[in-house]
XYZ file of C-alpha atoms in Angstrom:
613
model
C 55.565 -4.057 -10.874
C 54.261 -4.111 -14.234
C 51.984 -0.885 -15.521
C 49.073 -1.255 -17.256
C 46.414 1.475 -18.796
C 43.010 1.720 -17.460
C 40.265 3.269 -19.061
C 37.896 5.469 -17.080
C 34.544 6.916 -18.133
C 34.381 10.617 -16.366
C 30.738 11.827 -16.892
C 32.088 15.459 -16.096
C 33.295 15.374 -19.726
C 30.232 14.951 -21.536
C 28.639 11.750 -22.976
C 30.531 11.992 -26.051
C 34.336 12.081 -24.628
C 35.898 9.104 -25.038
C 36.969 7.448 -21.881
C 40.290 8.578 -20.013
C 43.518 6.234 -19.982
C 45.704 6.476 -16.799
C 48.662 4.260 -16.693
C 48.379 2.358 -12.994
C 50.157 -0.253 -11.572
C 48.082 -3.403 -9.503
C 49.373 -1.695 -6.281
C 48.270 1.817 -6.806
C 45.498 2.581 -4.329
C 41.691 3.306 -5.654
C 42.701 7.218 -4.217
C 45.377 7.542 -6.583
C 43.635 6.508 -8.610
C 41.480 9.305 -8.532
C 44.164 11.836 -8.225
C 45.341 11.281 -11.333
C 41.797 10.804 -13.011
C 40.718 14.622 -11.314
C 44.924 15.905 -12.878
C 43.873 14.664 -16.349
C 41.020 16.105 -16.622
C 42.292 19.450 -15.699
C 38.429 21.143 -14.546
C 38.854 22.927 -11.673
C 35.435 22.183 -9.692
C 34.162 20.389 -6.091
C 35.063 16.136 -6.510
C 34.167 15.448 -3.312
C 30.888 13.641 -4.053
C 32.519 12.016 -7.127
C 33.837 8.563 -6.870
C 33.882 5.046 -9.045
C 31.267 2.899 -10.199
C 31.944 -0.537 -11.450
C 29.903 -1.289 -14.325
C 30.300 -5.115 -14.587
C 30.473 -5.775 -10.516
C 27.352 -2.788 -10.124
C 29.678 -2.074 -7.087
C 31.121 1.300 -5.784
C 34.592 1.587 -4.979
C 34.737 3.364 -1.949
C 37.916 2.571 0.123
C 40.400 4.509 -1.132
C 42.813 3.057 0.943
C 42.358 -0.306 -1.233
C 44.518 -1.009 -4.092
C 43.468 -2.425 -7.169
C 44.721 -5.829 -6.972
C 42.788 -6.083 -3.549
C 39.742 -4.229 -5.227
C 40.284 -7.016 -7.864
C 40.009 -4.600 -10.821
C 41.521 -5.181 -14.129
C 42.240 -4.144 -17.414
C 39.212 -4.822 -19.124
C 37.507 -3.546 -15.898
C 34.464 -0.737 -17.273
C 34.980 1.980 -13.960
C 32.916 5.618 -14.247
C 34.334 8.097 -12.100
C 30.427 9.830 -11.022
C 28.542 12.000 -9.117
C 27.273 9.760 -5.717
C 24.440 11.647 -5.353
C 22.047 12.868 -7.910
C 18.842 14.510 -8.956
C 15.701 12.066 -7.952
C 12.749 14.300 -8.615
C 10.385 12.963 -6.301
C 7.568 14.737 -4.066
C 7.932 16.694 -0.265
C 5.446 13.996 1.217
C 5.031 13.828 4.909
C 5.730 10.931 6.333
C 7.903 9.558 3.729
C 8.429 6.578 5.234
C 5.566 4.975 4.240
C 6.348 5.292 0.096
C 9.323 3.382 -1.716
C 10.127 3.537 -5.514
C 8.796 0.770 -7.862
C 10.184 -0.842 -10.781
C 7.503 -0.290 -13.584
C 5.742 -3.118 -15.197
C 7.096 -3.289 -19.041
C 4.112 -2.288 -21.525
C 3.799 -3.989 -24.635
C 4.234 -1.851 -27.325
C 3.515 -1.963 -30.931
C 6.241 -1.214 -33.719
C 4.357 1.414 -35.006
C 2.820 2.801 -31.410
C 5.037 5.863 -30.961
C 5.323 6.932 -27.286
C 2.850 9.614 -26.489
C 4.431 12.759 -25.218
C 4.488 13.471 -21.508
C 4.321 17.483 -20.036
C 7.525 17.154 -17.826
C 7.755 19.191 -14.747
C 10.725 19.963 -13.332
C 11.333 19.797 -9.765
C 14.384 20.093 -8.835
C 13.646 23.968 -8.260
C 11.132 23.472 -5.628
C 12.768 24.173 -2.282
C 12.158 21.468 0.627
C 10.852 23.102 3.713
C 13.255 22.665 6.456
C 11.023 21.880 9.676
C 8.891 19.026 10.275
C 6.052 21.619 10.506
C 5.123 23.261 6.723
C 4.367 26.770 6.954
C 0.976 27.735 4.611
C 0.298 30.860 2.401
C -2.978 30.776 1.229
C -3.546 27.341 1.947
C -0.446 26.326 -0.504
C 2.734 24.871 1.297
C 5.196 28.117 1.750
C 8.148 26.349 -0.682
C 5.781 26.476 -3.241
C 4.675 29.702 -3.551
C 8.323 31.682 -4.247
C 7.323 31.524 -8.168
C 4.321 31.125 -10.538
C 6.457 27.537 -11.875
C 6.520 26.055 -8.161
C 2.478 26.902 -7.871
C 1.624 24.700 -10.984
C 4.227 22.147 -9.837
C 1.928 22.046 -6.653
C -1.681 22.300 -8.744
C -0.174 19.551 -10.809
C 0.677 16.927 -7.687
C -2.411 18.209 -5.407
C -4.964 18.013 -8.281
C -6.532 14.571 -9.371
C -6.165 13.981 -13.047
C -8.860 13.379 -15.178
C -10.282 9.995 -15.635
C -8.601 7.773 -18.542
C -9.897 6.663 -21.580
C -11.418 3.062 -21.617
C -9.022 2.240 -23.920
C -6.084 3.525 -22.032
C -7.461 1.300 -19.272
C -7.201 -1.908 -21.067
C -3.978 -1.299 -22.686
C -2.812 -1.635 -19.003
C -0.993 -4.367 -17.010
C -3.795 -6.299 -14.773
C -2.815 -8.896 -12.739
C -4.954 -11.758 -13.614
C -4.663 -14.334 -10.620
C -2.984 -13.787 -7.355
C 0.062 -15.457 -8.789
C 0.446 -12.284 -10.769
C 0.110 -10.280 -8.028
C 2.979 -11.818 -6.463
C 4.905 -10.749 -9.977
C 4.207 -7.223 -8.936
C 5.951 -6.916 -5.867
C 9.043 -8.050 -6.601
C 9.839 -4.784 -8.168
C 10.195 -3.443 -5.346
C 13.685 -1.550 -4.592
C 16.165 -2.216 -1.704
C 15.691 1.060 0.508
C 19.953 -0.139 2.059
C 21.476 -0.264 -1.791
C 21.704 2.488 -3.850
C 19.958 3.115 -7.156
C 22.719 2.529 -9.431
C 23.743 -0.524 -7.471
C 20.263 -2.214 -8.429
C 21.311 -1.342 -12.268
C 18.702 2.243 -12.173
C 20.427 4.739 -14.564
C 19.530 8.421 -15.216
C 16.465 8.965 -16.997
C 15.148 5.418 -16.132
C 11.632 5.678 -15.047
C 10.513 4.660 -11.668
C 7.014 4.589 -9.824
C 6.793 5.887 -6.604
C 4.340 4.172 -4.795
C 2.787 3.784 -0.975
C 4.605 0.600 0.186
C 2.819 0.281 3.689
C -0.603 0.462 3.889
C -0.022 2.710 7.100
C -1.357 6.534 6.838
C 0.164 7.960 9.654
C -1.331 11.143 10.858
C -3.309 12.440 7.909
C -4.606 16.548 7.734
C -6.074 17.544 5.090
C -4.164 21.168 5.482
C -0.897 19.875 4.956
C -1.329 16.791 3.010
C -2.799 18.233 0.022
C -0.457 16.355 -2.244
C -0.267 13.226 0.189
C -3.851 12.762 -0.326
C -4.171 13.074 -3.723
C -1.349 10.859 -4.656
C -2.987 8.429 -2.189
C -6.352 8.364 -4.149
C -4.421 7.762 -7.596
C -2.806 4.769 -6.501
C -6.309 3.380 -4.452
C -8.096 4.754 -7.888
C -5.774 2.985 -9.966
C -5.647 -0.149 -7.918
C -9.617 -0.368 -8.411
C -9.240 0.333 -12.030
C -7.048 -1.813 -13.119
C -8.994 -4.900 -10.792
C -5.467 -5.170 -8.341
C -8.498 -5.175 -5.593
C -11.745 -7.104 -5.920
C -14.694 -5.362 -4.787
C -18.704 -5.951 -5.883
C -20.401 -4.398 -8.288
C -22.369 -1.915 -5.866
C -18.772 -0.594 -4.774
C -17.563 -0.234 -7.842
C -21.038 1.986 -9.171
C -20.350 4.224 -5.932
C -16.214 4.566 -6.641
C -17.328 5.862 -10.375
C -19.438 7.918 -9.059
C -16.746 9.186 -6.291
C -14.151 9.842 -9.438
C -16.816 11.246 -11.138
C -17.682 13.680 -8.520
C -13.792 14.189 -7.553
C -13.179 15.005 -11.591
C -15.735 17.497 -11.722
C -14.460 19.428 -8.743
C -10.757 19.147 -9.615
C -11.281 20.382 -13.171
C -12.616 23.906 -11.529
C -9.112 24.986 -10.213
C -9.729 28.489 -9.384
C -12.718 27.139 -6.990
C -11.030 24.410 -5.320
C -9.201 25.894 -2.308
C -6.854 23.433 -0.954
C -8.643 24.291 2.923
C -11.958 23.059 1.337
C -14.122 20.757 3.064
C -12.374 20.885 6.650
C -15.139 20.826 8.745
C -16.420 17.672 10.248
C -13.417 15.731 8.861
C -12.729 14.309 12.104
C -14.183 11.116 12.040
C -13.148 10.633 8.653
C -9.138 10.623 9.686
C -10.078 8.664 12.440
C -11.305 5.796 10.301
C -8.931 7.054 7.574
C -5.427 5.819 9.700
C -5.163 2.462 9.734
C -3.273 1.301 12.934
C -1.771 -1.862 14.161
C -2.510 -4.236 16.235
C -2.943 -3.674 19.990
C -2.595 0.220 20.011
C -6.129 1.929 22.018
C -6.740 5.148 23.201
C -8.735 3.566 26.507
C -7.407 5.151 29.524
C -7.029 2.803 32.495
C -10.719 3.917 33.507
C -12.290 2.635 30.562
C -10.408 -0.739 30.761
C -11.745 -1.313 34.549
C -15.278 -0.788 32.678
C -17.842 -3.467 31.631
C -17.659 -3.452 27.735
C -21.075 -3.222 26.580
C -22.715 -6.346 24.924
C -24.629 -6.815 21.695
C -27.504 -9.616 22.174
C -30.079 -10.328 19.162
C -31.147 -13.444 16.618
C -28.368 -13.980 13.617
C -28.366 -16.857 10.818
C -25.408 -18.814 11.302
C -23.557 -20.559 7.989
C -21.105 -22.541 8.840
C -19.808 -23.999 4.524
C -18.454 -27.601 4.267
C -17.756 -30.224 1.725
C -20.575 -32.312 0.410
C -23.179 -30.305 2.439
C -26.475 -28.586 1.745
C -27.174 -27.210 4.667
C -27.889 -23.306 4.923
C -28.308 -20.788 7.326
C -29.931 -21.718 10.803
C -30.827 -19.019 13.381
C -30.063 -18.872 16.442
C -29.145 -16.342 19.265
C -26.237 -14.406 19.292
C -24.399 -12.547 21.995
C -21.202 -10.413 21.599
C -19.021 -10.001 24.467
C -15.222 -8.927 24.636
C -13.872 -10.274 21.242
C -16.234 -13.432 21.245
C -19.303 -14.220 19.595
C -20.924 -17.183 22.048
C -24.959 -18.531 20.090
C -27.404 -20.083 21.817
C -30.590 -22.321 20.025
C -32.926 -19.482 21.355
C -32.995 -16.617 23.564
C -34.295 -18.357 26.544
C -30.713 -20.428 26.500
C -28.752 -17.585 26.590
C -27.703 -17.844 30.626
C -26.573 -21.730 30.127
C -23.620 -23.186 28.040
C -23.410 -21.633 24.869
C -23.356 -24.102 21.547
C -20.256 -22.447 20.996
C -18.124 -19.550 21.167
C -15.810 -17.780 18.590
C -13.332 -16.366 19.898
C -12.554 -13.269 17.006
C -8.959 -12.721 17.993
C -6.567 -12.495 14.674
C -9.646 -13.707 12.526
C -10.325 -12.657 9.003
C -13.144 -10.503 8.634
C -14.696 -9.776 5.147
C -18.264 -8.581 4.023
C -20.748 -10.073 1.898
C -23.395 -7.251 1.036
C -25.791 -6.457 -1.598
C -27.634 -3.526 -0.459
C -30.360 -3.650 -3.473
C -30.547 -7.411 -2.596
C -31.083 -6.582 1.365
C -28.236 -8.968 1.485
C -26.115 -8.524 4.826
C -23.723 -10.989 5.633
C -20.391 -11.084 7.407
C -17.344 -13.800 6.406
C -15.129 -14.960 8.971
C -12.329 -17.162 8.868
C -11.436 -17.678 12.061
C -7.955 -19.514 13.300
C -7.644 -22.733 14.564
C -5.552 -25.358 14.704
C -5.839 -27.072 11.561
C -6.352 -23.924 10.118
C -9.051 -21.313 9.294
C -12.524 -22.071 10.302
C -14.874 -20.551 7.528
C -18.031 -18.786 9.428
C -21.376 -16.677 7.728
C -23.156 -14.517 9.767
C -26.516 -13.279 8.155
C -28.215 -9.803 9.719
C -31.474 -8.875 9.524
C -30.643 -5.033 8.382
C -28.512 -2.551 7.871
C -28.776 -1.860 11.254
C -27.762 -4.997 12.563
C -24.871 -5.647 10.376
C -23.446 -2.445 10.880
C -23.124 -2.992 14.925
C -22.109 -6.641 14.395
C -19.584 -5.970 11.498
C -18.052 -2.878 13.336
C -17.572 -5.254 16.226
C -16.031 -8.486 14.208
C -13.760 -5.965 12.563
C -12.314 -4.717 16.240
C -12.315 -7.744 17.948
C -10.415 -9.311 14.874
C -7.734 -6.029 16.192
C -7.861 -7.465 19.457
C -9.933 -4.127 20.756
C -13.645 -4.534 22.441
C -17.038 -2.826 22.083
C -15.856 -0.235 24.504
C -13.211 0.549 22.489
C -13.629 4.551 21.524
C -13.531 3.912 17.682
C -16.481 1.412 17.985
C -19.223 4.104 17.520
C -17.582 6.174 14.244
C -16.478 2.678 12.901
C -20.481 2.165 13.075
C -21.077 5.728 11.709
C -18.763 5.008 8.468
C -19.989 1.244 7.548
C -24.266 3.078 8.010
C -22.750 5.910 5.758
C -21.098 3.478 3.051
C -24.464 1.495 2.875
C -26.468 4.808 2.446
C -24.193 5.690 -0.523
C -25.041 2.631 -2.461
C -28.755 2.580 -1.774
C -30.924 3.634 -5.241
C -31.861 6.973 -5.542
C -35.129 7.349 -7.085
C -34.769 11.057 -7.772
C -31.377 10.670 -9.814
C -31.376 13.325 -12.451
C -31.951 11.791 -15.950
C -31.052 15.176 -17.333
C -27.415 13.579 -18.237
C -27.229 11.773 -21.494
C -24.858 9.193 -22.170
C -22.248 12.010 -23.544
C -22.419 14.070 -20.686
C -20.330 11.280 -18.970
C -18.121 8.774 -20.198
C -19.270 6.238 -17.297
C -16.485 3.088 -19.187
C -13.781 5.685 -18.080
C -14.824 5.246 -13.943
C -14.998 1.232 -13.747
C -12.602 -1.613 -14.307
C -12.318 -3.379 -17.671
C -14.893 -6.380 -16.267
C -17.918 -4.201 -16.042
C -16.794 -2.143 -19.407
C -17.263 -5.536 -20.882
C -20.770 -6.528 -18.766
C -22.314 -3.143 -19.166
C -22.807 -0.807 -22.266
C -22.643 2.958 -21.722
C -26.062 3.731 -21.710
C -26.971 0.692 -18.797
C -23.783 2.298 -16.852
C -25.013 5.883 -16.866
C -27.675 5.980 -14.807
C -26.080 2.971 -12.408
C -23.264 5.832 -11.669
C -25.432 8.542 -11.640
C -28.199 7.112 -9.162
C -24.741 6.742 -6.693
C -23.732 10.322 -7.513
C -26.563 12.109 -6.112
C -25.478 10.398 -2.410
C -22.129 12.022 -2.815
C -22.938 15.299 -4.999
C -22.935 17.207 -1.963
C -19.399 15.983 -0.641
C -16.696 18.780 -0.671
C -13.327 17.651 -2.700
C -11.251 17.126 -0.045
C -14.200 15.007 1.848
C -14.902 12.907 -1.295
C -11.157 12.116 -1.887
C -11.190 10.812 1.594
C -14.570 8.625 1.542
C -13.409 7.230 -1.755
C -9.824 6.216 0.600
C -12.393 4.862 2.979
C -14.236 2.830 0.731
C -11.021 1.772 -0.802
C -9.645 0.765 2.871
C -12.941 -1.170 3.610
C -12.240 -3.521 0.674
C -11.487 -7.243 2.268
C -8.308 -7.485 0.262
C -7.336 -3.829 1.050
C -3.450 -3.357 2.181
C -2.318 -7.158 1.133
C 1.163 -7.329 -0.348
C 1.498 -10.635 -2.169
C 4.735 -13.650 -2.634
C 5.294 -16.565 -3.788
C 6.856 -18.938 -1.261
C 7.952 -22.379 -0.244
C 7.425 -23.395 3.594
C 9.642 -25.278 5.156
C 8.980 -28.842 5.041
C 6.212 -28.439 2.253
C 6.939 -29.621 -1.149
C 4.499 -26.983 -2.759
C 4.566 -23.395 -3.810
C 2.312 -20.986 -1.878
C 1.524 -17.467 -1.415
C 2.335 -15.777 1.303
C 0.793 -12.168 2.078
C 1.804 -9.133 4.210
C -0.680 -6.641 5.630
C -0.007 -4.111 8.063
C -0.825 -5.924 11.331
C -0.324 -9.593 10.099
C 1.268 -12.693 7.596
C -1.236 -14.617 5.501
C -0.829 -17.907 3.817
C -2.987 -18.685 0.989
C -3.647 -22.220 -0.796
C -2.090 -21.164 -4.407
C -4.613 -24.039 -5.747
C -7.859 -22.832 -4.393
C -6.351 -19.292 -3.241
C -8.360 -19.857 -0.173
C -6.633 -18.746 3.500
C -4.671 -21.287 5.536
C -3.634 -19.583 8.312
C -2.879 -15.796 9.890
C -0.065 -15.217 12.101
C -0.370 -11.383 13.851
C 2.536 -9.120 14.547
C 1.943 -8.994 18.100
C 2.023 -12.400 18.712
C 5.875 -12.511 17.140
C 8.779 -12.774 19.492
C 11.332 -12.326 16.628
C 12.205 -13.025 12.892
C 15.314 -13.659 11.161
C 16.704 -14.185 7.886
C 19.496 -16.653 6.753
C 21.239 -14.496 4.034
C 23.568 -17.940 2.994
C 19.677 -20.212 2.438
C 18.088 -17.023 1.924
C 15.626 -18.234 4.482
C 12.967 -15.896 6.899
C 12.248 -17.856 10.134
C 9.457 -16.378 12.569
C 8.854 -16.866 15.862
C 5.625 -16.867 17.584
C 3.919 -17.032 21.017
C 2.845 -20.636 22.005
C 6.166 -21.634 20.601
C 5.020 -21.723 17.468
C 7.816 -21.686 14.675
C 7.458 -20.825 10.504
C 10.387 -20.765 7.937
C 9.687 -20.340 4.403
C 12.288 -19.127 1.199
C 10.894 -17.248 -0.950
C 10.232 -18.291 -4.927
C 10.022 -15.181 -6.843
C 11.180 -12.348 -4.908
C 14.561 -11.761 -2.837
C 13.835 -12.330 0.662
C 15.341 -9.083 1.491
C 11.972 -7.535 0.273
C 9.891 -9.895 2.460
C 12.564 -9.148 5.577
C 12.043 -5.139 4.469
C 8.430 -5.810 4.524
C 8.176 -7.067 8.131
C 10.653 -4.564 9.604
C 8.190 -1.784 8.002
C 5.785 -2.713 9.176
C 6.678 -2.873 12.876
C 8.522 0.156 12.526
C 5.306 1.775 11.577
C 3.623 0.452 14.603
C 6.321 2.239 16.830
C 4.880 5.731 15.316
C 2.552 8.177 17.526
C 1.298 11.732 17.103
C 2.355 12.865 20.214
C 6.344 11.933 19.106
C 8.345 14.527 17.373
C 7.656 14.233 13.708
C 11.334 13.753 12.865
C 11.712 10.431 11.551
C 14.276 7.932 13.087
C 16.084 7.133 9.937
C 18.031 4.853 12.327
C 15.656 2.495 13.662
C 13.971 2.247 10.270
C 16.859 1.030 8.187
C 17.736 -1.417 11.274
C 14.772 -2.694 11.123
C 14.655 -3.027 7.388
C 18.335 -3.367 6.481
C 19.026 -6.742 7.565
C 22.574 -7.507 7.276
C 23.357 -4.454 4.867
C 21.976 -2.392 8.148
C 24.669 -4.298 10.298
């Protein structure tokens, strides 16, 4: 058989060494060939993790039993004989199933912009702990503390960074229209294929981002870090207008980063323990959990869940209509809202009765404007019935919107979150009520109030009409400890009607049209791309099974009531939709009474697909 030379890159070398030649015959298996690649280099050192990557193919050869000709390598074939593993400097995060890495969007630069420089810190010397409980020394995770370099790695990930420059803010990617939002996840990476298979090389920059919306099991006293790199993405996502929200919640999130700046730019006063009391119901409304998990025991489910009774403007919006808000009398029992004409009716046939299961719920408030309304879009068979419910008060909404927003979970009144659910939606109110005794101490350059809100209300509102806007919402949170501000600011982030909602751009089967399709943590969404209003929800407990056919590159779901969806996906691979799903419901199988080890199996069989098989 004829020989031939092939050229092989060995990285061991240095990046300046040209590449090796080995004479090899089409026969020679892919282990000889690395015999004779580790005898011609003549360094004595460990191979074992070494092994070739082919450049064009972005393909490891891995079965050294497998000659070339069956590898179908060539000639002009580019191979690198490489380290398999290699240095990712990423963060000890528990729960680290619920991040992935991110392709970053490409900035725009100008040819005469010169890249700002960076501080670098270098990771790779902080030890990972080795249980799935982290020891503490002085309230600092114990592989942080063996030098004075590993305790300002840790300041530097638990410690929020200052707020950017208005100008830094704009220069930013935004996503525009939910179509660009669709752009944006598609960068995801494949969590079954390596990094250099999906063309990452070293020094490439990646994002590492919360993929599911999922917070398993936050405390404060170990998630220092967790937490904080939880509020840059939710601050970020606010910023940078990825999440709509009104203009009240967007005065009270300045103020939040506001307060949250001023506290993290006092290092030696922040203790990492701070603010640990009374945190409780905080966490509780903090995790978000899927559908159909409850903490009733079988007691409380033989109980009579209480009711809520009292007068409510119904809106119900349709084409060519003027008609507004009529009253009438509402009663709330189970997950179902039944209204009567008047009170007196109450014991006969109601009008009607909305039944909240798997609805949408969303609010409509403007606290200065005693505005308290509740959206739901409620399923039905053609689709998603659009419903307003106006309260009277605070008071009111707060019982009826902590209600909508379990029953849409599938959960009742007498569920035990129903009263701190209450608590947190009376608190978030209170927060964005005017506060007549805000200090007017603070000029305009005390605080640079274009730095805390998103590029739409830089442009509405000049500094000085900003300032004391932020600063009447400070004094309700000025009191709030660091750690308990970073967490209502997650809470007000979490609260947001769009919170959690990964978007795509599909094609349904059988539809000629391109629409969105989105993924929350507890159920699939599809949106009308022309009037980006919602067509239908489909929950995760209500699926029997999903599939994907890798040849069409096709996800088909199955539902209860034999109800059947397919759709291919238009600017994504489906393998992130399928990765999606399987995360999600993965997620849902978590608890905090199971061992904290993660089941690395389950996860990537869930997610995998056919790479997992």
């Amino acid at each position: 058989m004829a020989v031939w030379d092939l050229s092989v890159t060995v990285e061991d070398l240095g990046p300046d060494s040209a590449p090796v030649k080995i004479s090899v015959t089409s026969d020679l298996h892919i282990g000889g060939v690395v015999y004779k690649l580790v005898e011609q280099t003549n360094l004595k050192k460990d191979w074992s993790d070494h092994a070739l990557w082919w450049e064009q193919k972005q393909q490891w050869l891995l079965k050294t039993s497998w000659t070339l000709e069956k590898c179908g390598v060539h000639a002009d074939a580019r191979l690198i004989f490489t380290p398999q593993h290699k240095l990712l400097r990423v963060l000890n995060i528990r729960h680290p199933e619920e991040l992935s890495l991110l392709q970053p969007v490409e900035e725009k630069k100008k040819k005469k912009e010169q890249d700002s420089s960076e501080e670098l810190y270098d990771l790779t010397q902080v030890p990972i702990s080795a249980g799935s409980v982290q020891l503490l020394t002085n309230g600092i995770p114990a592989h942080f503390t063996d030098s004075p370099k590993n305790e300002a790695v840790y300041k530097m990930l638990s410690i929020s960074l200052p707020s950017p420059t208005p100008e830094s803010i704009v220069k930013l990617y935004r996503p525009a229209s939910v179509v660009d939002k669709t752009h944006l996840h598609t960068r995801w990476l494949d969590s079954s294929r390596s990094l250099m298979q999906q063309g990452i090389q070293e020094n490439d920059k990646l994002w590492l981002r919360f993929k599911y919306y999922t917070f398993h099991d936050m405390d404060p006293k170990y998630d220092g870090v967790r937490m904080t790199q939880l509020y840059e993405q939710a601050r970020w996502a606010i910023l940078l207008e990825d999440i709509d929200c009104t203009e009240e919640e967007m005065m009270l999130c300045g103020a939040l980063q506001y307060h949250i700046g001023k506290l993290s730019m006092d290092q030696d006063k922040v203790s990492p323990c701070q603010g640990m009391d009374d945190l409780e119901m905080a966490l509780k409304s903090l995790e978000v959990k899927m559908e159909g998990e409850s903490n009733s025991t079988d007691i409380l489910d033989n109980m009579t869940a209480p009711e809520l009774n009292g007068y409510l403007k119904i809106f119900r919006p349709k084409r060519l209509t003027l008609k507004g808000y009529k009253q009438y009398w509402c009663k709330f029992q189970d997950t179902s809202i039944s209204y009567y004409k008047n009170k007196e009716d109450c014991y006969g046939e109601p009008i009607q009765q909305l039944n909240l299961k798997g609805c949408e719920v969303a609010p409509e408030v403007n606290v200065g404007a005693q505005k308290f309304c509740i959206k739901l879009l409620i399923p039905a068979p053609e689709g998603m019935n659009e419903i307003y419910l106006r309260c009277e008060d605070e008071k009111q909404y707060s019982r009826w919107m902590a209600g909508c927003k379990l029953a849409s979970k599938c959960l009742t009144l007498l569920d035990s979150s129903y009263e701190s659910e209450v608590k947190n939606i009376q608190t978030f109110l209170s927060m964005q009520r005017c506060n007549s005794s805000a200090s007017t101490a603070q000029t305009d350059d005390t605080i640079n109030t274009q730095s805390l809100v998103s590029p739409r209300y830089q442009k509405k509102y000049k500094p000085k009409q900003l300032t004391p806007r932020i600063l009447e919402a400070y004094q309700n949170v000025a009191q709030l400890s660091l750690t308990s501000a970073i967490l209502k600011f997650l809470q007000i982030w979490q609260a947001l009607p769009d919170f959690g909602i990964s978007y795509f751009m599909v094609r349904f089967k059988g539809s000629r049209k391109d629409e969105v399709l989105g993924i929350a943590n507890n159920r699939l969404i599809r949106i009308d791309l022309g009037v980006g209003d919602v067509v239908k929800t489909w929950r995760y407990n209500n699926m029997r099974q999903w599939n994907v056919n890798w040849d069409i590159r096709q996800v088909a779901i199955e539902f209860d009531g034999n109800i059947n969806i397919a759709f291919s996906c238009v600017n994504a691979d489906c393998k992130v939709v399928h990765e999606y799903i399987g995360g999600y419901i993965f997620m849902s199988t978590r608890s905090i009474q199971q061992n904290e080890t993660l089941n690395e199996e389950l996860f990537h069989k869930l997610t995998g697909g056919h790479d997992a098989l």
